[in-house]
Structure formats: C-alpha cells, structure tokens
Coordinates of C-alpha atoms in Angstrom, one line a residue:
M1 CA 153.2 -61.4 164.3
I2 CA 156.8 -61.5 165.5
K3 CA 157.3 -60.7 169.2
A4 CA 160.9 -61.9 169.8
I5 CA 164.0 -62.2 167.5
F6 CA 167.3 -64.0 168.4
F7 CA 170.6 -63.0 166.8
D8 CA 173.9 -64.7 166.6
I9 CA 176.9 -62.3 166.9
D10 CA 179.9 -63.2 164.8
G11 CA 179.1 -63.2 161.1
T12 CA 175.5 -62.1 161.8
L13 CA 175.4 -59.0 163.9
L14 CA 179.1 -58.3 163.6
S15 CA 181.0 -58.2 160.4
F16 CA 184.2 -60.3 160.2
K17 CA 185.6 -57.5 157.9
T18 CA 184.9 -54.4 160.0
H19 CA 184.2 -56.0 163.5
E20 CA 181.3 -53.6 163.7
V21 CA 177.5 -53.8 163.6
P22 CA 176.3 -52.4 160.2
K23 CA 174.5 -49.1 160.4
S24 CA 171.4 -50.6 158.8
T25 CA 171.3 -53.2 161.6
Q26 CA 171.5 -50.5 164.3
Q27 CA 168.6 -48.7 162.6
A28 CA 166.6 -51.9 162.5
F29 CA 167.1 -52.4 166.2
Q30 CA 165.7 -48.9 166.8
L31 CA 162.6 -49.7 164.8
L32 CA 162.2 -53.1 166.5
K33 CA 162.3 -51.4 169.9
E34 CA 159.7 -48.9 168.8
K35 CA 157.4 -51.8 167.9
D36 CA 158.0 -53.4 171.3
I37 CA 159.7 -56.5 169.7
K38 CA 162.1 -58.1 172.0
V39 CA 165.7 -58.7 170.8
F40 CA 168.1 -61.3 172.2
V41 CA 171.7 -62.2 171.7
S42 CA 172.3 -65.9 171.1
T43 CA 176.0 -66.7 171.0
G44 CA 178.7 -69.1 171.9
R45 CA 180.6 -66.2 173.5
S46 CA 180.6 -65.7 177.3
F47 CA 178.5 -62.9 178.9
N48 CA 181.7 -61.0 179.7
Q49 CA 182.6 -60.8 176.0
L50 CA 179.5 -58.7 175.0
G51 CA 180.4 -55.3 176.3
H52 CA 181.0 -54.0 172.8
I53 CA 177.4 -54.7 171.6
R54 CA 175.3 -54.0 174.6
Y55 CA 174.5 -50.5 173.3
L56 CA 172.0 -52.3 171.1
D57 CA 169.9 -52.6 174.3
F58 CA 169.1 -56.4 174.2
D59 CA 166.3 -57.8 176.3
G60 CA 168.3 -60.9 177.2
Y61 CA 171.5 -62.8 176.5
I62 CA 171.8 -66.4 175.5
T63 CA 175.5 -67.2 176.0
F64 CA 177.7 -70.4 175.9
N65 CA 175.3 -71.8 173.2
G66 CA 172.4 -71.8 175.5
G67 CA 174.2 -72.7 178.7
Y68 CA 174.0 -69.4 180.5
C69 CA 171.0 -67.1 180.1
V70 CA 170.9 -63.6 181.5
T71 CA 168.2 -61.0 181.4
K72 CA 168.6 -57.3 180.6
E73 CA 168.7 -56.6 184.3
H74 CA 171.6 -59.1 184.6
Q75 CA 169.5 -61.7 186.4
V76 CA 170.8 -65.3 185.6
I77 CA 167.7 -67.4 184.8
Y78 CA 169.5 -70.5 183.5
K79 CA 172.9 -72.1 184.0
N80 CA 174.3 -75.5 183.0
N81 CA 177.9 -76.7 183.5
I82 CA 179.9 -79.4 181.7
S83 CA 180.3 -82.6 183.8
Q84 CA 183.4 -82.7 185.9
K85 CA 184.0 -86.2 184.6
D86 CA 184.4 -84.9 181.0
I87 CA 186.6 -82.1 182.1
R88 CA 188.9 -84.5 184.0
S89 CA 189.0 -86.7 180.9
L90 CA 190.0 -83.8 178.7
L91 CA 192.8 -82.9 181.1
D92 CA 194.1 -86.5 181.2
Y93 CA 193.9 -86.7 177.4
A94 CA 195.9 -83.4 177.0
K95 CA 198.7 -84.8 179.1
Q96 CA 199.2 -87.5 176.5
H97 CA 198.6 -85.2 173.5
K98 CA 200.7 -82.2 174.2
G99 CA 199.7 -80.5 170.9
L100 CA 196.1 -80.3 171.9
T101 CA 195.0 -76.7 172.5
F102 CA 191.8 -75.8 174.4
S103 CA 190.2 -73.1 176.4
F104 CA 187.9 -73.3 179.5
M105 CA 185.1 -70.8 179.8
S106 CA 183.2 -70.1 183.0
E107 CA 181.0 -67.3 184.4
Q108 CA 184.0 -65.3 185.5
E109 CA 186.9 -66.1 183.2
I110 CA 188.2 -67.6 180.0
S111 CA 191.7 -69.2 179.9
L112 CA 193.9 -71.3 177.6
N113 CA 196.2 -74.2 178.2
Q114 CA 198.6 -73.0 175.5
V115 CA 198.9 -70.4 172.7
T116 CA 199.7 -71.3 169.1
P117 CA 199.8 -69.1 166.0
E118 CA 196.4 -70.6 164.9
V119 CA 194.9 -69.6 168.3
L120 CA 196.2 -66.0 167.9
R121 CA 194.7 -65.7 164.4
M122 CA 191.3 -66.9 165.6
Y123 CA 191.0 -64.4 168.4
Q124 CA 192.2 -61.7 166.0
Q125 CA 189.5 -62.7 163.6
V126 CA 186.7 -62.1 166.1
N127 CA 188.5 -59.1 167.6
V128 CA 188.7 -60.6 171.1
P129 CA 191.7 -60.4 173.4
T130 CA 193.6 -63.7 173.6
P131 CA 192.8 -65.3 177.0
P132 CA 195.5 -65.8 179.6
L133 CA 197.3 -69.1 180.1
R134 CA 196.2 -71.2 183.1
D135 CA 197.6 -74.3 184.8
Y136 CA 194.4 -76.4 185.3
E137 CA 196.1 -78.7 187.7
K138 CA 196.6 -75.9 190.2
D139 CA 193.7 -74.3 192.1
F140 CA 191.1 -74.6 189.4
D141 CA 187.4 -75.5 190.0
L142 CA 186.5 -78.2 187.5
D143 CA 182.8 -77.7 188.3
S144 CA 182.9 -74.1 187.0
V145 CA 183.4 -74.9 183.3
M146 CA 180.4 -74.0 181.2
Q147 CA 182.0 -74.3 177.7
V148 CA 185.2 -75.7 176.2
N149 CA 186.7 -74.6 172.9
V150 CA 188.9 -77.5 171.6
F151 CA 191.1 -76.7 168.6
I152 CA 190.5 -79.9 166.6
S153 CA 189.4 -80.3 162.9
P154 CA 185.9 -81.4 161.9
E155 CA 187.4 -84.8 160.9
E156 CA 188.8 -85.4 164.4
E157 CA 185.6 -84.2 166.2
T158 CA 183.5 -87.4 166.3
Q159 CA 186.2 -89.7 167.6
F160 CA 187.4 -87.1 170.1
M161 CA 183.9 -86.6 171.5
E162 CA 183.1 -90.3 171.8
N163 CA 186.4 -91.1 173.5
V164 CA 187.2 -88.1 175.6
M165 CA 184.0 -86.1 176.3
P166 CA 181.1 -88.5 175.8
S167 CA 178.7 -86.6 178.1
S168 CA 179.1 -83.4 176.1
V169 CA 178.1 -82.2 172.7
A170 CA 180.1 -80.4 170.0
S171 CA 179.0 -77.7 167.6
R172 CA 181.1 -75.3 165.5
W173 CA 181.0 -72.1 163.4
T174 CA 184.6 -72.5 162.2
P175 CA 186.7 -75.4 161.1
I176 CA 189.4 -74.2 163.5
F177 CA 187.8 -75.3 166.8
A178 CA 184.6 -76.9 168.2
D179 CA 182.4 -75.4 170.9
I180 CA 181.8 -78.1 173.5
N181 CA 178.8 -77.9 175.9
P182 CA 176.8 -80.2 178.2
M183 CA 174.9 -83.0 176.3
G184 CA 171.6 -81.7 175.1
Q185 CA 172.7 -78.0 175.3
S186 CA 172.0 -75.7 172.4
K187 CA 170.8 -72.3 171.5
K188 CA 167.3 -73.9 171.2
I189 CA 167.4 -74.4 175.0
G190 CA 168.2 -70.8 175.6
I191 CA 165.4 -69.7 173.3
D192 CA 162.9 -71.7 175.3
V193 CA 164.2 -70.3 178.6
F194 CA 163.5 -66.8 177.5
L195 CA 160.2 -67.5 175.8
N196 CA 159.0 -69.1 179.1
H197 CA 160.4 -66.1 181.1
Y198 CA 158.6 -63.5 179.0
N199 CA 155.6 -65.7 178.1
I200 CA 156.1 -65.4 174.3
P201 CA 154.7 -68.1 172.0
L202 CA 157.2 -69.9 169.8
E203 CA 155.0 -69.1 166.8
E204 CA 155.9 -65.5 167.2
T205 CA 159.7 -65.8 167.0
M206 CA 162.4 -65.3 164.4
S207 CA 166.2 -65.9 164.4
F208 CA 169.3 -65.0 162.4
G209 CA 172.5 -67.0 162.2
D210 CA 175.4 -68.1 160.0
G211 CA 177.3 -71.0 161.7
G212 CA 176.8 -74.6 162.7
N213 CA 176.0 -73.7 166.3
D214 CA 173.0 -71.7 164.9
I215 CA 171.3 -74.7 163.3
T216 CA 169.1 -75.7 166.3
M217 CA 168.1 -72.1 166.7
L218 CA 167.1 -71.5 163.1
A219 CA 165.2 -74.8 163.0
H220 CA 163.4 -74.0 166.2
T221 CA 162.0 -70.5 165.8
R222 CA 159.0 -69.8 163.6
I223 CA 161.2 -68.2 160.9
G224 CA 164.9 -69.1 160.7
I225 CA 167.0 -66.8 158.6
A226 CA 170.5 -67.7 157.3
M227 CA 172.9 -64.9 156.4
G228 CA 174.2 -64.8 152.9
N229 CA 177.7 -65.6 154.3
A230 CA 176.3 -68.6 156.2
N231 CA 177.8 -72.1 156.0
P232 CA 176.1 -74.3 153.4
E233 CA 174.6 -76.6 156.1
V234 CA 173.0 -73.6 157.8
K235 CA 171.4 -72.4 154.5
E236 CA 170.0 -75.9 153.9
I237 CA 167.8 -75.8 157.0
A238 CA 166.9 -72.1 156.9
D239 CA 163.4 -70.8 156.0
Y240 CA 165.0 -67.9 154.2
I241 CA 168.5 -66.9 153.0
T242 CA 169.1 -63.1 153.2
D243 CA 172.1 -61.1 152.1
S244 CA 175.5 -61.2 153.9
V245 CA 176.2 -59.2 157.1
D246 CA 178.1 -56.7 155.1
D247 CA 175.3 -56.2 152.6
D248 CA 172.6 -55.3 155.1
G249 CA 171.3 -58.8 155.5
I250 CA 169.4 -58.3 158.7
W251 CA 167.7 -55.1 157.5
N252 CA 166.7 -56.7 154.2
A253 CA 165.2 -59.8 155.8
L254 CA 163.2 -57.8 158.4
K255 CA 161.9 -55.7 155.5
H256 CA 161.1 -58.8 153.5
F257 CA 159.0 -60.2 156.2
N258 CA 157.4 -56.8 157.0
V259 CA 158.7 -56.9 160.6
I260 CA 160.0 -53.3 160.2

C-alpha cells in the first residue's frame, strides 16, 4: 500500500510545452488526498520558486535536491549548505575563466554572476524569471549557499568537480548546466527526512521523475517511475516507464498500480 509519493517538477508535474500541470494530474492529486496519501515535491528548485504549484496542497517540499526540506506548515526540518571552501574555490576559478556562468542559490535569494543568451533561454524554458546579477566579492555570505548551478557541459563536469569543487557533488536534468550540492546530498536524503518525520516506511513509497537528479529518488523508493519524456539513463533504473507529462503520464501510472 502506498502512503507517500514524491514528484519532480519540471518535465514531471509541469509540462515544458505548456508550463502547466496537466488536468489529469490535478485530478489525481485530489484522489490521492481523499485516500490520505501524502504528496511531496522533490526538486532542484528553491522553496521560493514553488508558488505556482502550491495549490496542489503538498505535504512537504524537498528542495535544492534534498538540501532544504520544508513541511506544509513551512517548518524547516533539514538544511545543508555547500562548504565555504568550495564556494571560494569556484569564485577564484571564475576570475581566471571569465566565460564561466553560474548562479548561487540560498534560502532567501538566487543570483547570477553574468547573463548570457544561453542562460536566458534556460530560464524561459522553465518559465522562471532570470535572477538578478550579483557581485559576490561584495557583502555576500559564502556560508549561505545551498546550491550552485554551473553552466558547463557534461563533458566538462568531471574535471571541473575534481579540480574546483571536490567537496560537492553534481547532478543534472539538462545538458546546459549542472546542479551542484554538498557531497552526499541527493533527493534520496530528502525522502528519508520526510519518511522519518511522518513515520512512513520506505516500502510504502513511490516517486516520479525524468532527469538525472531524479535517479537516486527513483532507485530509493519502493516504486520508481520514469516519465515517457525522461532521459535514457533515468528510464534504465526505473521500475516502470509511464507516458510523457503531456500524455497524462502521472495519472496513467497511478491507475496502473491501482493507487487511484
């Protein structure tokens, strides 16, 4: 019996085409609530970027890929920041590599070191306002950073992480940039935080995702479901592959497993 379900946002709950939650998914959430099944967001976004989907009445929010967990009542029950050493290393590296673009994400704000056409397209793709520019050498708390988005290719990622941010870990849902979090951090950690908080067994969980940062989540829950539009590596580890977000994938999978 499923007691808790964890949902990625972009490409899972939200369509990249319409930037909306499909009607079938909204109906599914109503049925899940009626059955007292808890629903959670599990995303690389910040908590402050979720206002447009809170009407779905989530029981909790896993944000920053597991680094910041907030209950329905807005109680922070887990928080993990990137080491100041890695942040300082990134800033020093950026001084020597002027073309490197990155954003810093904290509890209160998201900011960029520079804006490029590629960055503008990415934020338009996820229908999120482009963050403001910030001079990180002036009046900035390096201990406040919970996630970094670095605009590097998958081919550059391994060398960058080893040489610049060795105490952190990278994951990605797009080839455009990597999400960087504290070493050991993942959506799996966020799931365990909420299961412990609500005393729910892992055997009674399910999750939905489509990107590389969803792999630990799908592998950890009892049933991990990849969307039809998911990346190939996500489909490989999933227990079940449903239809795409635009073809009622969440509704169809919940029906398939007799959850609704």
